[in-house]
Amino acid sequence: MADALIEALVAAVGARDVLVDDDVRASYETDWTRRFHGRARAVVRPAGAEDVVAVLAACREHGAAIVPQGGNTGMVGGGVPRGGEVVLSLGRLRELGEVDRATGQVTVGAGVTLAALQAQARAAGLDAGVDFGGRDSATIGGMVATNAGGIQAIRHGTVRARVAGLQAVLGDGAIVDRRAGLLKDNAGYDLPALLVGSEGTLGVVTSVRWRLVPLLTARVAALIALPSVAAVAELLARVRPELASLQAAELMTDEGMRLVLDHLGASSPLAGDAPAYLLLECAGRADPTDELVSALDGAGVQDAVIADEAGELDRLWRLREGYTEALNAAGIPHKMDVGVPLSQLPRFAEEVVTAVQRVAPDARTIVFGHLGDGNVHVNVLGPDPEDDAVDEAVLRLAAACGGTISAEHGVGVAKARWLSLTRSADELHAMRAIKRALDPDGVLNPGAVLPAG
């Protein structure tokens, strides 16, 4: 007997863009970490917002759930099926408009990669204001849906600060289109702001009006070896007021540095090993090297490597951006993306290894992160992918330190059961009310973000 849902999906987008073969669906069914995966009933590739409306209507009619998916670079299971959902892949939504230099904005389809947006902006003398290692795969729709952060959040904020407006299809099929990019618009509720970070549970982002930043072509970085994570935090607190050009402040530790160097087959640019490292980058229209060197000298820094565009800048960043690749090569990691107040960072870094060892004595814990905004990435190698004891231990510690269980990767399905650690019962009640209002049939990404109940 013919599958009525599949027939309806074919009617919505055409047979070419409804994928049902096991081999073809496979790449859509597992996330970047390889820890989260499931079987999709079908993968559907819409070409625009009207296609999304038709797909949602078909799924509501046939009682099927939908998992929206961008570049499938997620790390918390929120963009892959859990068992029988329809994956709504937005990779065909690749509209990339001309840059409006007067407003510093550009309209971008949800399927455009970060790297493509960066190239378009830079050709116009501007920049995206967001950057991270997955730039060639991560898409704008997914970044907006998760409110991604990255290495430049210390200067430009998270993706939320870059969204001047968006178009999205809500769970009931209604289209929200607020892409005029007005700086001042107080007419009613700010629905685009509500959809940023909603992880596909309230609506499907199809297009974004992106707010750009000035292009800063002069860059310089410093890698500094330090005796502890506390010393790293203290140094940043000391030099930050002196560095108007500061663009990134990244924390690394000896365990992670050795993992990356071994994976790359490279040697450290520093003379010896150290317990902790701080990677700083400054950027401006004029060369910021003197500003950075002066700040480090004033802070009494003795052991550092300074690199500009003509030197080892890319080599230094390769050490930081090599973490994900090195971790995945070493096993299937438990990835806990948390945020803690900077004042609590030394405590968290000291206690997290002990917290993991209590529940997984043989585990290997790798800590790194975006120091300037308190975003710490805790990666644990060794425990079975299905064993979430280490996840709970790390998330409870982050909450105890006054932090959050998710700083930039999202809650997804991996952390939904622990959302109450950092959100009150009243907040959870309000979130569920919003979910019911915008997705009354519960078709969008069920099981993600909100815990059952």
Short mmCIF file of C-alpha atoms in Angstrom, two decimals:
data_model
loop_
_atom_site.label_atom_id
_atom_site.label_comp_id
_atom_site.label_asym_id
_atom_site.label_seq_id
_atom_site.Cartn_x
_atom_site.Cartn_y
_atom_site.Cartn_z
CA MET A 1 0.00 0.00 0.00
CA ALA A 2 1.29 3.46 -0.87
CA ASP A 3 2.51 5.64 2.00
CA ALA A 4 0.08 8.57 2.14
CA LEU A 5 2.54 10.80 3.98
CA ILE A 6 5.27 10.27 1.41
CA GLU A 7 2.81 10.98 -1.37
CA ALA A 8 1.82 14.23 0.33
CA LEU A 9 5.47 15.25 0.77
CA VAL A 10 6.17 14.53 -2.90
CA ALA A 11 3.20 16.70 -3.81
CA ALA A 12 4.67 19.47 -1.64
CA VAL A 13 8.26 19.58 -2.94
CA GLY A 14 8.59 17.07 -5.79
CA ALA A 15 9.90 13.50 -5.85
CA ARG A 16 13.55 14.52 -6.27
CA ASP A 17 13.58 16.23 -2.90
CA VAL A 18 11.90 13.54 -0.82
CA LEU A 19 14.63 11.08 0.16
CA VAL A 20 13.51 7.69 1.44
CA ASP A 21 16.33 5.27 0.54
CA ASP A 22 18.35 4.11 3.55
CA ASP A 23 21.74 4.93 2.04
CA VAL A 24 20.69 8.40 0.94
CA ARG A 25 19.14 9.27 4.32
CA ALA A 26 22.11 8.06 6.35
CA SER A 27 24.12 11.32 6.34
CA TYR A 28 21.10 13.19 7.73
CA GLU A 29 20.52 10.76 10.59
CA THR A 30 23.68 11.16 12.72
CA ASP A 31 25.05 14.34 14.25
CA TRP A 32 28.63 15.63 14.27
CA THR A 33 29.56 13.91 17.51
CA ARG A 34 28.25 10.53 16.24
CA ARG A 35 26.62 10.18 19.65
CA PHE A 36 23.07 11.05 18.56
CA HIS A 37 21.30 9.29 15.72
CA GLY A 38 18.00 7.80 14.68
CA ARG A 39 15.97 6.69 11.70
CA ALA A 40 14.07 9.24 9.62
CA ARG A 41 10.83 8.37 7.91
CA ALA A 42 12.00 10.62 5.06
CA VAL A 43 14.28 13.57 4.37
CA VAL A 44 12.54 16.50 2.68
CA ARG A 45 14.40 19.38 1.03
CA PRO A 46 12.18 22.46 0.57
CA ALA A 47 13.16 25.29 -1.78
CA GLY A 48 11.51 28.12 0.15
CA ALA A 49 9.04 29.17 2.83
CA GLU A 50 5.97 28.11 0.84
CA ASP A 51 7.42 24.62 0.49
CA VAL A 52 7.95 24.52 4.25
CA VAL A 53 4.30 25.52 4.78
CA ALA A 54 3.20 22.65 2.53
CA VAL A 55 5.47 20.14 4.26
CA LEU A 56 4.22 21.13 7.71
CA ALA A 57 0.61 20.85 6.51
CA ALA A 58 1.26 17.34 5.20
CA CYS A 59 2.92 16.29 8.44
CA ARG A 60 0.15 17.73 10.61
CA GLU A 61 -2.46 15.95 8.51
CA HIS A 62 -0.69 12.60 8.85
CA GLY A 63 0.43 13.00 12.46
CA ALA A 64 4.14 13.05 11.65
CA ALA A 65 6.76 15.01 13.56
CA ILE A 66 9.45 17.16 11.93
CA VAL A 67 13.08 17.71 12.82
CA PRO A 68 14.47 20.85 11.09
CA GLN A 69 18.11 20.46 10.06
CA GLY A 70 20.70 22.92 8.79
CA GLY A 71 24.29 21.90 8.14
CA ASN A 72 23.98 19.02 10.63
CA THR A 73 26.86 20.35 12.71
CA GLY A 74 24.88 20.15 15.95
CA MET A 75 26.31 18.49 19.04
CA VAL A 76 23.28 17.95 21.28
CA GLY A 77 21.06 15.77 19.10
CA GLY A 78 18.56 18.52 18.29
CA GLY A 79 18.94 18.31 14.52
CA VAL A 80 18.73 14.58 13.88
CA PRO A 81 15.78 12.17 14.09
CA ARG A 82 15.15 10.13 17.20
CA GLY A 83 12.93 7.57 15.51
CA GLY A 84 10.53 8.01 12.60
CA GLU A 85 10.39 11.81 12.25
CA VAL A 86 10.63 13.63 8.93
CA VAL A 87 13.92 15.50 8.62
CA LEU A 88 13.37 18.92 7.05
CA SER A 89 16.75 19.73 5.48
CA LEU A 90 17.14 23.43 4.66
CA GLY A 91 20.26 23.10 2.51
CA ARG A 92 18.50 24.30 -0.66
CA LEU A 93 17.64 27.70 0.84
CA ARG A 94 20.81 29.40 -0.44
CA GLU A 95 19.65 32.89 -1.30
CA LEU A 96 22.51 35.31 -0.68
CA GLY A 97 21.55 38.88 -1.46
CA GLU A 98 23.64 41.89 -2.27
CA VAL A 99 25.13 43.64 0.73
CA ASP A 100 23.31 46.85 1.63
CA ARG A 101 26.26 49.02 2.57
CA ALA A 102 24.04 51.87 3.81
CA THR A 103 22.55 49.70 6.55
CA GLY A 104 25.37 47.16 6.83
CA GLN A 105 22.91 44.32 6.27
CA VAL A 106 22.34 41.41 3.91
CA THR A 107 19.51 38.92 3.38
CA VAL A 108 20.67 35.32 3.73
CA GLY A 109 18.88 32.02 3.14
CA ALA A 110 18.84 29.50 5.96
CA GLY A 111 20.98 27.06 3.96
CA VAL A 112 23.87 29.47 3.34
CA THR A 113 27.06 28.48 5.15
CA LEU A 114 28.85 30.84 7.48
CA ALA A 115 31.90 30.75 5.19
CA ALA A 116 29.78 31.87 2.21
CA LEU A 117 28.29 34.72 4.24
CA GLN A 118 31.76 35.79 5.37
CA ALA A 119 33.01 35.84 1.76
CA GLN A 120 30.03 37.90 0.58
CA ALA A 121 30.41 40.39 3.40
CA ARG A 122 34.18 40.76 3.04
CA ALA A 123 33.89 41.44 -0.68
CA ALA A 124 31.83 44.48 0.31
CA GLY A 125 34.30 45.64 2.95
CA LEU A 126 32.29 44.25 5.88
CA ASP A 127 32.27 41.05 7.91
CA ALA A 128 29.82 38.58 9.45
CA GLY A 129 30.72 39.30 13.09
CA VAL A 130 30.65 35.58 13.94
CA ASP A 131 33.31 32.93 13.42
CA PHE A 132 34.10 29.39 14.53
CA GLY A 133 35.83 26.30 13.23
CA GLY A 134 32.74 24.77 11.57
CA ARG A 135 32.31 27.77 9.24
CA ASP A 136 32.42 25.67 6.05
CA SER A 137 29.53 23.42 7.14
CA ALA A 138 27.41 25.34 9.66
CA THR A 139 24.46 27.15 8.09
CA ILE A 140 22.85 30.44 8.98
CA GLY A 141 19.47 28.89 9.79
CA GLY A 142 20.99 26.47 12.26
CA MET A 143 23.13 29.19 13.79
CA VAL A 144 20.08 31.38 14.35
CA ALA A 145 18.04 28.47 15.67
CA THR A 146 20.69 27.72 18.29
CA ASN A 147 21.88 31.29 18.90
CA ALA A 148 25.43 30.19 18.13
CA GLY A 149 28.37 32.01 19.68
CA GLY A 150 31.92 31.31 18.57
CA ILE A 151 35.25 32.98 19.05
CA GLN A 152 34.21 36.61 18.38
CA ALA A 153 31.31 36.80 20.85
CA ILE A 154 33.53 38.73 23.25
CA ARG A 155 33.46 41.61 20.74
CA HIS A 156 30.32 41.21 18.63
CA GLY A 157 28.00 39.15 20.81
CA THR A 158 26.24 35.93 19.84
CA VAL A 159 24.18 35.40 16.68
CA ARG A 160 21.23 37.10 18.40
CA ALA A 161 23.08 40.41 18.04
CA ARG A 162 23.50 39.82 14.31
CA VAL A 163 19.83 39.16 13.50
CA ALA A 164 18.14 42.31 12.21
CA GLY A 165 15.07 40.29 11.22
CA LEU A 166 14.01 36.96 9.80
CA GLN A 167 11.44 34.92 7.96
CA ALA A 168 10.14 31.73 9.56
CA VAL A 169 7.27 29.28 9.31
CA LEU A 170 5.59 28.56 12.65
CA GLY A 171 4.35 25.14 13.68
CA ASP A 172 0.78 25.98 12.66
CA GLY A 173 1.91 26.99 9.16
CA ALA A 174 1.79 30.76 9.67
CA ILE A 175 4.65 32.76 8.13
CA VAL A 176 6.46 35.42 10.13
CA ASP A 177 8.34 37.79 7.79
CA ARG A 178 10.21 40.61 9.45
CA ARG A 179 13.16 41.25 7.15
CA ALA A 180 12.92 45.02 6.69
CA GLY A 181 15.95 45.36 8.96
CA LEU A 182 14.62 48.40 10.78
CA LEU A 183 16.82 49.54 13.62
CA LYS A 184 13.81 50.90 15.51
CA ASP A 185 10.53 48.94 15.37
CA ASN A 186 8.51 48.64 18.57
CA ALA A 187 5.22 47.57 16.96
CA GLY A 188 4.13 44.63 19.09
CA TYR A 189 5.98 41.55 20.25
CA ASP A 190 9.45 40.88 18.83
CA LEU A 191 8.72 37.48 17.28
CA PRO A 192 12.11 37.16 15.52
CA ALA A 193 13.87 37.53 18.86
CA LEU A 194 11.70 34.75 20.28
CA LEU A 195 12.63 32.42 17.42
CA VAL A 196 16.37 32.99 17.81
CA GLY A 197 17.64 30.14 19.98
CA SER A 198 14.37 28.18 19.86
CA GLU A 199 16.10 25.21 18.18
CA GLY A 200 13.35 24.53 15.66
CA THR A 201 10.72 23.90 18.32
CA LEU A 202 8.58 26.98 17.56
CA GLY A 203 9.24 27.64 13.89
CA VAL A 204 11.48 26.88 10.92
CA VAL A 205 13.81 29.76 10.07
CA THR A 206 13.94 30.10 6.28
CA SER A 207 15.71 33.45 5.72
CA VAL A 208 17.58 35.98 7.84
CA ARG A 209 18.29 39.69 7.58
CA TRP A 210 21.86 39.70 8.89
CA ARG A 211 23.53 42.67 10.58
CA LEU A 212 27.18 42.97 9.50
CA VAL A 213 30.20 44.56 11.21
CA PRO A 214 33.22 46.50 9.91
CA LEU A 215 35.92 44.42 8.26
CA LEU A 216 39.09 44.52 10.35
CA THR A 217 42.00 43.43 8.21
CA ALA A 218 44.89 43.85 10.66
CA ARG A 219 45.10 40.97 13.12
CA VAL A 220 47.59 39.84 15.72
CA ALA A 221 47.44 36.97 18.21
CA ALA A 222 49.33 35.91 21.29
CA LEU A 223 49.59 32.45 22.84
CA ILE A 224 50.53 32.70 26.50
CA ALA A 225 51.56 29.84 28.79
CA LEU A 226 50.30 30.14 32.38
CA PRO A 227 50.51 28.08 35.58
CA SER A 228 46.75 27.57 36.10
CA VAL A 229 43.27 28.33 34.80
CA ALA A 230 42.98 30.85 37.62
CA ALA A 231 46.05 32.63 36.23
CA VAL A 232 44.45 32.68 32.78
CA ALA A 233 41.30 34.31 34.15
CA GLU A 234 43.36 36.81 36.16
CA LEU A 235 45.43 37.79 33.12
CA LEU A 236 42.36 38.36 30.96
CA ALA A 237 40.80 40.52 33.67
CA ARG A 238 43.97 42.58 33.77
CA VAL A 239 44.53 43.13 30.04
CA ARG A 240 40.93 43.35 28.84
CA PRO A 241 40.44 47.02 29.80
CA GLU A 242 43.63 47.87 27.88
CA LEU A 243 42.61 46.12 24.65
CA ALA A 244 39.97 48.04 22.74
CA SER A 245 40.82 45.83 19.74
CA LEU A 246 40.30 42.51 21.58
CA GLN A 247 38.41 40.07 19.35
CA ALA A 248 38.97 36.66 20.94
CA ALA A 249 40.13 35.20 24.25
CA GLU A 250 40.40 31.42 24.24
CA LEU A 251 41.25 29.03 27.07
CA MET A 252 43.19 25.82 26.51
CA THR A 253 44.76 23.35 28.95
CA ASP A 254 47.73 21.01 28.78
CA GLU A 255 45.57 17.89 28.29
CA GLY A 256 43.83 19.40 25.28
CA MET A 257 47.01 20.89 23.84
CA ARG A 258 48.72 17.49 23.88
CA LEU A 259 45.69 15.87 22.24
CA VAL A 260 45.65 18.41 19.40
CA LEU A 261 49.40 18.41 18.86
CA ASP A 262 49.47 14.61 18.71
CA HIS A 263 46.59 14.56 16.26
CA LEU A 264 48.20 17.18 14.02
CA GLY A 265 51.67 15.68 14.33
CA ALA A 266 52.88 19.14 15.27
CA SER A 267 55.11 20.67 17.92
CA SER A 268 54.15 23.42 20.34
CA PRO A 269 55.12 26.95 19.32
CA LEU A 270 56.14 27.55 22.94
CA ALA A 271 59.38 26.36 24.48
CA GLY A 272 57.79 24.07 27.05
CA ASP A 273 54.52 22.69 28.40
CA ALA A 274 52.23 24.52 30.79
CA PRO A 275 49.05 23.67 32.73
CA ALA A 276 46.99 26.33 30.92
CA TYR A 277 47.10 28.63 27.92
CA LEU A 278 45.43 31.86 26.85
CA LEU A 279 45.05 32.66 23.17
CA LEU A 280 44.27 36.32 22.53
CA GLU A 281 43.49 37.94 19.20
CA CYS A 282 43.21 41.64 18.49
CA ALA A 283 41.92 43.12 15.25
CA GLY A 284 41.57 46.59 13.80
CA ARG A 285 41.92 48.69 10.69
CA ALA A 286 45.37 49.69 11.91
CA ASP A 287 47.93 47.20 13.22
CA PRO A 288 47.01 46.38 16.86
CA THR A 289 50.35 44.70 17.65
CA ASP A 290 51.73 47.54 19.76
CA GLU A 291 48.52 47.68 21.79
CA LEU A 292 48.65 43.94 22.51
CA VAL A 293 52.36 43.87 23.35
CA SER A 294 52.02 46.89 25.63
CA ALA A 295 49.14 45.28 27.53
CA LEU A 296 51.03 42.02 27.99
CA ASP A 297 54.19 43.83 29.09
CA GLY A 298 52.17 45.82 31.59
CA ALA A 299 50.76 42.59 32.98
CA GLY A 300 54.25 41.12 33.39
CA VAL A 301 53.80 38.33 30.82
CA GLN A 302 57.06 36.46 30.28
CA ASP A 303 56.24 33.47 28.09
CA ALA A 304 54.23 34.23 24.93
CA VAL A 305 54.33 33.81 21.17
CA ILE A 306 53.15 36.81 19.14
CA ALA A 307 51.98 36.19 15.59
CA ASP A 308 50.49 38.43 12.91
CA GLU A 309 49.20 37.74 9.41
CA ALA A 310 52.75 37.50 8.13
CA GLY A 311 53.78 35.07 10.85
CA GLU A 312 52.25 32.12 12.68
CA LEU A 313 48.71 33.44 13.16
CA ASP A 314 47.04 30.56 11.33
CA ARG A 315 49.24 28.06 13.15
CA LEU A 316 48.11 29.39 16.52
CA TRP A 317 44.45 29.21 15.54
CA ARG A 318 44.91 25.72 14.15
CA LEU A 319 45.76 24.61 17.69
CA ARG A 320 42.46 25.98 18.99
CA GLU A 321 40.26 24.97 16.07
CA GLY A 322 41.78 21.49 15.95
CA TYR A 323 39.99 20.40 19.12
CA THR A 324 36.80 19.05 17.54
CA GLU A 325 38.68 17.04 14.92
CA ALA A 326 41.16 15.67 17.47
CA LEU A 327 38.41 14.72 19.92
CA ASN A 328 36.35 12.93 17.28
CA ALA A 329 39.43 11.03 16.16
CA ALA A 330 40.03 9.89 19.75
CA GLY A 331 36.51 8.51 20.30
CA ILE A 332 32.89 9.52 20.66
CA PRO A 333 33.01 12.39 23.15
CA HIS A 334 30.42 13.51 25.64
CA LYS A 335 30.30 17.25 24.85
CA MET A 336 29.00 19.58 27.55
CA ASP A 337 28.84 23.19 26.42
CA VAL A 338 28.28 25.21 29.59
CA GLY A 339 28.67 28.77 30.77
CA VAL A 340 29.86 30.00 34.15
CA PRO A 341 30.53 33.45 35.58
CA LEU A 342 34.17 34.39 35.07
CA SER A 343 34.58 34.66 38.83
CA GLN A 344 33.65 30.96 39.11
CA LEU A 345 35.78 29.72 36.22
CA PRO A 346 38.79 28.64 38.33
CA ARG A 347 36.51 26.70 40.69
CA PHE A 348 34.69 25.04 37.81
CA ALA A 349 37.90 24.08 35.99
CA GLU A 350 39.38 22.64 39.19
CA GLU A 351 36.29 20.66 40.22
CA VAL A 352 35.05 19.40 36.86
CA VAL A 353 37.73 16.74 36.46
CA THR A 354 37.00 15.43 39.95
CA ALA A 355 33.26 15.48 39.27
CA VAL A 356 33.75 13.37 36.14
CA GLN A 357 36.12 10.94 37.85
CA ARG A 358 33.56 10.23 40.58
CA VAL A 359 31.22 8.67 38.02
CA ALA A 360 33.76 7.60 35.37
CA PRO A 361 37.17 6.95 36.97
CA ASP A 362 38.89 6.06 33.69
CA ALA A 363 37.51 8.96 31.68
CA ARG A 364 39.66 11.57 29.98
CA THR A 365 38.41 15.13 30.47
CA ILE A 366 39.36 17.89 28.03
CA VAL A 367 38.45 21.49 28.91
CA PHE A 368 38.69 24.49 26.61
CA GLY A 369 36.50 27.40 25.68
CA HIS A 370 35.71 31.01 24.97
CA LEU A 371 37.13 32.63 28.07
CA GLY A 372 35.85 36.14 27.45
CA ASP A 373 32.20 35.12 27.81
CA GLY A 374 32.59 32.27 30.33
CA ASN A 375 31.72 29.58 27.77
CA VAL A 376 33.51 26.35 28.72
CA HIS A 377 33.48 23.25 26.52
CA VAL A 378 33.88 20.11 28.60
CA ASN A 379 34.62 16.99 26.54
CA VAL A 380 34.78 13.57 28.16
CA LEU A 381 36.29 10.60 26.35
CA GLY A 382 35.79 7.03 27.52
CA PRO A 383 32.23 6.56 28.82
CA ASP A 384 29.71 4.77 26.64
CA PRO A 385 27.76 7.20 24.43
CA GLU A 386 24.52 6.04 26.07
CA ASP A 387 25.79 6.62 29.62
CA ASP A 388 24.84 10.15 30.64
CA ALA A 389 26.20 10.06 34.19
CA VAL A 390 29.12 12.32 33.25
CA ASP A 391 26.74 14.74 31.52
CA GLU A 392 24.70 15.10 34.67
CA ALA A 393 27.78 15.56 36.85
CA VAL A 394 29.14 18.37 34.66
CA LEU A 395 25.82 20.14 34.21
CA ARG A 396 25.07 20.05 37.94
CA LEU A 397 28.47 21.54 38.66
CA ALA A 398 27.90 24.34 36.14
CA ALA A 399 24.56 25.12 37.79
CA ALA A 400 26.16 25.06 41.25
CA CYS A 401 28.66 27.65 40.00
CA GLY A 402 25.80 29.96 39.02
CA GLY A 403 26.09 29.11 35.34
CA THR A 404 24.03 27.59 32.56
CA ILE A 405 23.75 24.10 31.06
CA SER A 406 24.03 25.52 27.53
CA ALA A 407 26.06 28.49 26.35
CA GLU A 408 26.01 28.12 22.57
CA HIS A 409 25.34 24.60 21.28
CA GLY A 410 21.76 24.54 22.51
CA VAL A 411 19.79 22.20 24.77
CA GLY A 412 18.67 19.77 22.08
CA VAL A 413 17.66 16.35 23.34
CA ALA A 414 20.95 15.82 25.17
CA LYS A 415 20.21 18.29 27.96
CA ALA A 416 16.42 18.66 27.98
CA ARG A 417 15.97 16.62 31.15
CA TRP A 418 18.31 18.99 33.03
CA LEU A 419 16.83 22.29 31.86
CA SER A 420 15.31 22.79 35.31
CA LEU A 421 18.82 23.16 36.74
CA THR A 422 19.04 26.67 35.29
CA ARG A 423 15.41 27.56 34.52
CA SER A 424 12.70 27.94 37.17
CA ALA A 425 9.37 26.11 37.19
CA ASP A 426 7.63 29.37 36.24
CA GLU A 427 9.98 29.84 33.29
CA LEU A 428 9.40 26.28 32.11
CA HIS A 429 5.64 26.83 32.37
CA ALA A 430 5.92 29.95 30.22
CA MET A 431 8.07 28.12 27.67
CA ARG A 432 5.50 25.33 27.34
CA ALA A 433 2.72 27.90 26.89
CA ILE A 434 4.66 29.53 24.06
CA LYS A 435 5.30 26.13 22.48
CA ARG A 436 1.57 25.29 22.55
CA ALA A 437 0.66 28.66 21.06
CA LEU A 438 3.07 28.54 18.11
CA ASP A 439 3.12 24.78 17.53
CA PRO A 440 -0.32 23.61 18.72
CA ASP A 441 -0.03 20.15 17.17
CA GLY A 442 3.46 19.57 18.59
CA VAL A 443 4.97 18.65 15.21
CA LEU A 444 8.18 20.67 15.48
CA ASN A 445 11.20 18.94 17.02
CA PRO A 446 9.38 17.09 19.84
CA GLY A 447 11.69 16.11 22.67
CA ALA A 448 14.13 18.95 22.04
CA VAL A 449 14.71 21.76 24.55
CA LEU A 450 11.68 21.18 26.80
CA PRO A 451 11.68 18.21 29.17
CA ALA A 452 8.69 15.90 29.17
CA GLY A 453 5.89 16.87 31.53
#
